[in-house]
XYZ file of C-alpha atoms in Angstrom:
379
model
C 0.000 0.000 0.000
C 2.875 2.382 0.879
C 4.470 1.561 -2.436
C 1.236 2.442 -4.217
C 1.193 5.749 -2.361
C 4.755 6.374 -3.513
C 3.747 5.646 -7.086
C 0.897 8.103 -6.815
C 3.164 10.780 -5.387
C 5.841 10.140 -7.997
C 3.286 10.476 -10.759
C 2.578 13.993 -9.513
C 6.016 15.111 -10.751
C 7.337 15.667 -14.255
C 10.794 16.128 -15.714
C 11.801 19.767 -15.312
C 9.865 20.333 -12.096
C 11.679 22.350 -9.426
C 11.552 21.240 -5.809
C 13.362 21.399 -2.488
C 14.839 18.469 -0.622
C 16.797 17.717 2.519
C 19.821 15.447 2.399
C 19.140 12.294 4.423
C 22.079 10.144 3.377
C 25.378 10.748 1.559
C 26.717 7.673 -0.233
C 29.925 7.485 -2.248
C 28.329 7.866 -5.687
C 24.897 9.321 -4.895
C 22.934 11.380 -2.390
C 19.477 10.560 -0.967
C 17.095 13.399 -0.179
C 13.629 13.704 1.284
C 11.408 15.730 -1.026
C 9.833 18.652 0.836
C 6.101 18.270 1.423
C 6.089 14.541 0.754
C 7.381 11.242 2.013
C 9.140 10.675 -1.275
C 12.834 9.895 -1.592
C 14.858 11.535 -4.291
C 18.213 10.439 -5.643
C 20.965 12.782 -6.804
C 23.616 10.882 -8.831
C 27.157 12.129 -8.166
C 27.335 13.455 -11.756
C 24.419 15.805 -10.974
C 25.917 17.347 -7.870
C 28.286 19.818 -9.503
C 29.402 21.196 -12.843
C 32.877 19.927 -11.929
C 34.118 16.351 -11.748
C 33.453 15.022 -8.235
C 35.273 12.045 -6.717
C 33.111 11.712 -3.569
C 29.595 13.031 -2.970
C 30.651 14.099 0.538
C 32.963 16.669 -1.067
C 29.859 18.608 -2.146
C 27.034 18.040 0.400
C 26.470 16.788 3.947
C 23.456 15.314 5.732
C 20.859 17.869 6.658
C 21.661 20.276 3.787
C 18.607 21.926 2.188
C 18.940 21.865 -1.599
C 17.089 23.303 -4.572
C 16.714 20.562 -7.159
C 15.299 19.803 -10.614
C 13.585 16.567 -11.643
C 15.513 14.955 -14.492
C 13.838 11.510 -14.450
C 10.672 10.016 -12.934
C 10.939 6.371 -11.872
C 8.263 4.096 -10.357
C 9.003 4.890 -6.743
C 11.669 7.623 -6.770
C 12.706 10.818 -8.444
C 16.104 11.315 -10.050
C 17.175 14.858 -9.242
C 19.873 17.357 -10.225
C 21.509 20.019 -8.121
C 23.904 20.889 -10.947
C 21.128 22.007 -13.341
C 19.557 24.353 -10.776
C 22.925 25.882 -9.921
C 23.697 26.313 -13.615
C 20.371 27.998 -14.404
C 20.873 30.486 -11.600
C 24.466 31.085 -12.657
C 23.841 31.656 -16.380
C 21.778 34.792 -15.728
C 24.474 36.211 -13.425
C 27.240 35.244 -15.833
C 25.403 36.837 -18.769
C 25.334 40.142 -16.851
C 29.046 39.864 -16.072
C 29.786 39.154 -19.738
C 27.630 42.015 -21.022
C 29.210 44.505 -18.610
C 32.733 43.058 -19.038
C 32.876 42.823 -15.253
C 36.050 41.749 -13.460
C 35.445 39.213 -10.675
C 37.450 36.959 -8.399
C 37.125 33.178 -8.293
C 39.066 30.170 -7.078
C 40.765 27.770 -9.471
C 39.158 24.392 -8.765
C 41.219 22.195 -11.010
C 44.173 22.100 -13.388
C 43.563 20.089 -16.561
C 45.373 19.551 -19.821
C 45.325 22.837 -21.681
C 44.279 25.138 -18.861
C 42.358 25.738 -15.631
C 38.826 24.934 -14.471
C 36.735 27.325 -12.378
C 33.330 26.469 -10.851
C 30.907 29.363 -11.240
C 27.800 27.214 -10.978
C 28.777 26.480 -14.555
C 32.087 24.932 -15.528
C 34.321 27.781 -16.614
C 37.457 27.007 -18.614
C 40.601 29.168 -18.757
C 42.800 28.146 -21.733
C 46.544 28.136 -20.945
C 47.092 31.065 -23.326
C 44.599 33.186 -21.349
C 46.045 32.598 -17.871
C 49.003 35.022 -17.889
C 50.671 37.530 -20.204
C 53.758 35.309 -20.167
C 54.383 31.604 -20.826
C 53.706 29.283 -17.876
C 55.235 25.816 -18.031
C 53.549 24.220 -15.015
C 50.091 25.217 -13.740
C 50.037 22.854 -10.739
C 50.527 25.745 -8.262
C 47.354 27.426 -9.530
C 44.933 24.891 -7.983
C 43.173 26.544 -5.033
C 44.543 29.947 -6.007
C 42.224 32.947 -6.309
C 42.485 34.944 -9.523
C 40.617 37.783 -11.180
C 38.773 36.964 -14.408
C 36.736 38.377 -17.254
C 34.362 36.296 -19.372
C 35.573 36.320 -22.988
C 33.099 33.810 -24.439
C 29.649 32.676 -23.291
C 27.314 30.249 -25.091
C 24.453 29.048 -22.922
C 23.107 26.559 -25.458
C 26.470 24.852 -25.884
C 27.193 25.133 -22.156
C 30.417 26.963 -23.052
C 32.058 29.480 -20.727
C 35.591 30.763 -21.446
C 37.390 32.926 -18.892
C 40.566 35.013 -19.072
C 42.877 36.214 -16.326
C 45.271 37.573 -18.933
C 42.664 40.090 -20.161
C 42.407 41.525 -16.632
C 46.194 41.821 -16.304
C 46.508 43.489 -19.730
C 43.753 45.946 -18.841
C 45.533 46.838 -15.602
C 48.854 47.212 -17.420
C 47.257 49.520 -20.004
C 45.748 51.690 -17.272
C 49.100 51.786 -15.463
C 50.820 52.735 -18.723
C 48.417 55.628 -19.310
C 48.839 56.827 -15.720
C 52.631 56.834 -16.143
C 52.441 58.599 -19.524
C 50.268 61.313 -18.010
C 52.514 61.786 -14.984
C 55.909 61.944 -16.740
C 57.624 65.311 -16.945
C 60.657 66.303 -19.026
C 63.744 66.514 -16.835
C 62.334 64.034 -14.301
C 64.803 61.397 -13.046
C 63.412 57.937 -12.266
C 64.667 54.396 -11.777
C 64.108 51.782 -14.448
C 65.179 48.322 -15.562
C 66.926 47.556 -18.847
C 64.475 45.319 -20.717
C 65.960 44.951 -24.179
C 69.170 45.959 -25.948
C 69.343 46.804 -29.657
C 72.026 48.150 -31.995
C 70.671 51.690 -31.595
C 70.158 51.776 -27.835
C 68.386 50.180 -24.885
C 64.714 49.962 -23.887
C 64.172 50.647 -20.194
C 61.026 49.683 -18.255
C 59.983 52.587 -16.029
C 57.052 50.910 -14.295
C 54.919 49.222 -16.923
C 56.008 51.168 -19.987
C 59.270 51.148 -21.925
C 61.294 54.178 -22.945
C 64.242 54.300 -25.339
C 67.718 55.335 -24.288
C 69.387 56.090 -27.621
C 72.999 54.923 -27.961
C 74.114 58.569 -27.856
C 72.439 58.933 -24.435
C 73.993 55.880 -22.772
C 77.255 57.489 -21.640
C 79.319 60.645 -21.934
C 81.962 58.832 -23.946
C 81.430 57.365 -27.412
C 79.713 53.955 -27.249
C 80.314 51.380 -29.986
C 77.765 48.830 -28.754
C 75.044 49.407 -26.121
C 75.875 45.993 -24.613
C 79.297 47.408 -23.713
C 77.743 49.688 -21.077
C 74.385 48.135 -20.036
C 72.925 44.655 -19.685
C 69.383 43.263 -19.562
C 67.889 43.298 -16.061
C 70.215 46.073 -14.888
C 68.700 48.807 -12.679
C 69.507 52.284 -14.001
C 68.590 55.900 -13.318
C 67.201 57.695 -16.351
C 66.197 61.264 -17.137
C 63.052 61.886 -19.198
C 64.037 63.828 -22.318
C 60.666 63.878 -24.094
C 57.209 62.239 -23.978
C 55.017 61.632 -27.043
C 51.717 60.663 -25.393
C 49.828 60.133 -28.648
C 52.307 57.560 -29.945
C 53.332 56.340 -26.479
C 57.007 57.074 -27.113
C 59.370 58.107 -24.346
C 62.952 59.277 -24.862
C 65.262 58.707 -21.917
C 68.881 59.412 -21.028
C 71.277 57.613 -18.724
C 74.066 60.033 -19.631
C 72.257 63.010 -18.115
C 72.067 61.289 -14.723
C 75.793 60.543 -14.576
C 78.488 62.933 -13.330
C 79.883 64.826 -16.329
C 83.294 63.799 -17.578
C 84.560 67.258 -16.602
C 83.360 66.971 -12.994
C 86.348 67.238 -10.615
C 88.703 67.497 -13.595
C 91.332 69.221 -11.425
C 91.539 66.039 -9.339
C 91.349 63.652 -12.277
C 93.977 65.577 -14.250
C 96.076 67.630 -11.792
C 98.322 70.375 -13.103
C 101.753 68.936 -13.888
C 100.533 65.330 -14.168
C 101.428 63.149 -17.131
C 98.575 61.322 -18.859
C 98.231 58.931 -21.761
C 95.811 59.911 -24.489
C 94.724 59.488 -28.082
C 94.862 62.199 -30.747
C 91.236 62.713 -31.755
C 91.389 65.758 -34.032
C 94.035 67.816 -35.731
C 93.311 71.488 -36.408
C 95.577 74.267 -37.764
C 96.243 75.613 -34.270
C 96.926 72.307 -32.530
C 95.689 68.842 -31.596
C 92.813 67.648 -29.425
C 93.819 64.666 -27.300
C 91.312 62.553 -25.338
C 92.890 61.842 -21.952
C 89.747 60.574 -20.133
C 86.417 59.248 -21.474
C 84.633 62.311 -22.834
C 87.486 64.698 -21.926
C 89.584 66.214 -24.707
C 92.372 68.672 -24.028
C 94.149 70.964 -26.476
C 97.816 70.687 -27.269
C 98.460 74.088 -28.823
C 100.732 73.991 -31.863
C 103.364 75.827 -29.807
C 103.308 72.941 -27.296
C 103.713 70.111 -29.801
C 107.452 70.250 -30.422
C 110.641 72.244 -29.790
C 111.176 72.251 -33.527
C 109.296 74.762 -35.586
C 106.342 73.101 -37.344
C 103.920 74.614 -39.850
C 100.987 72.291 -39.066
C 100.308 69.607 -36.417
C 100.036 67.046 -39.265
C 103.812 67.168 -39.657
C 104.379 65.257 -36.415
C 100.974 63.887 -35.351
C 98.181 61.795 -36.826
C 94.625 61.092 -35.668
C 94.353 57.920 -33.587
C 97.989 58.182 -32.446
C 98.651 57.348 -28.784
C 100.672 59.991 -26.973
C 101.793 61.074 -23.514
C 100.925 64.624 -22.507
C 101.591 66.897 -19.569
C 98.717 68.882 -18.000
C 99.474 72.613 -18.066
C 96.121 73.887 -16.834
C 92.467 72.790 -16.338
C 89.165 74.637 -16.036
C 86.081 72.592 -15.035
C 83.578 75.373 -15.610
C 84.779 76.188 -19.106
C 85.556 72.498 -19.789
C 89.039 73.370 -20.925
C 92.257 71.425 -20.553
C 95.661 72.698 -21.738
C 98.198 70.025 -22.561
C 101.797 69.847 -23.748
C 103.822 67.316 -25.702
C 106.858 69.583 -25.847
C 107.479 69.561 -22.105
C 107.725 65.807 -22.093
C 109.963 65.893 -25.149
C 112.288 68.166 -23.192
C 112.443 65.734 -20.304
C 113.001 62.778 -22.625
C 115.913 64.574 -24.287
C 117.498 65.198 -20.877
C 117.018 61.573 -19.891
C 118.510 60.487 -23.224
C 121.460 62.823 -22.773
C 122.112 61.482 -19.284
C 121.872 57.955 -20.515
C 124.316 58.562 -23.396
C 127.138 60.024 -21.240
C 128.799 56.691 -20.389
C 129.043 55.940 -24.102
C 131.608 58.782 -24.413
C 134.053 56.379 -22.750
C 134.372 54.777 -26.174
C 137.170 57.364 -26.671
C 139.252 55.489 -24.107
C 138.475 52.254 -25.823
C 139.790 53.717 -29.083
C 142.979 54.893 -27.312
C 143.412 51.454 -25.893
C 143.084 49.947 -29.349
C 145.664 52.398 -30.849
C 147.968 51.730 -27.886
C 147.765 48.018 -28.565
C 148.621 48.543 -32.222
C 151.634 50.694 -31.323
C 152.869 48.000 -28.977
C 152.589 45.505 -31.790
C 154.593 47.737 -34.158
C 157.399 48.103 -31.636
C 157.584 44.382 -31.442
């Protein structure tokens, strides 16, 4: 008789009906519920508990839980119910709003699968590997249980398809940060950056989410053959903002302008009377410019080139020639350095003269030789 009553009650329900039930027993692969307002038992198969793959029913529900359920099958004495379908129906409306408004929301990564991440939003959301970060990730195992921000990039209710992207959120934040930096930069401002990339014509420096170019001519005070000679990727550097083109998002930077000038403390670097080694850089009618320190050229006036009379510096010097010079005078403010070759030539001649004196004793040697010959003749 009770079974007949059950049959009658079961026949009152149809597939698609919504009802409430209380969990009475949690088995490994299914859950038993008591249907509210009746003495009927309902069964929720483990596959209908969640949009995600579930190993044990107890991972999702416990005894006594009140659940909203949908009838998916009517059997003779029981109802087959789904929690997953009710959750999904509720979620689709919310998700559609998020998609329409391009809303950013936070959710936990429930699983890591081949090709990406899985997120439970009442509907199974999938994050393809290419949409997780802005950079390549080799191993996603650390992402399980991690909370990330997402945007919905694809939603198809009929196909039960929901694609999420964390990368889109990061890129949006980076773009906003870039615009904020562009708007805040001022010419002459000095900031810290990191060398990101080196090219033949200079180095790109990250100044907080946006790159600026340090042209090769702005890397150092001295002439630079290759940017890699003076900077390396990952290096922290101070840069001065030379110009900002906000429309084209181009920033010109200088490392050179943040460094002490080559003429700073020149009186200490090249004291009066000191002897320095240098390279002849330019020859002009009135003398020669010799580079004695990186970025520091001093003038050897034509009158200080040689003790001999010369018509032009070209007679005794050539560009690229290495020479020793004596510092006659220096002026940091006017960036002027007076040098002399002649004064060293004078000293060298004295040293040579002193060195050659013993050789005059060859006169005695000659006398000794003549004396020997005379002795031989007498014999």
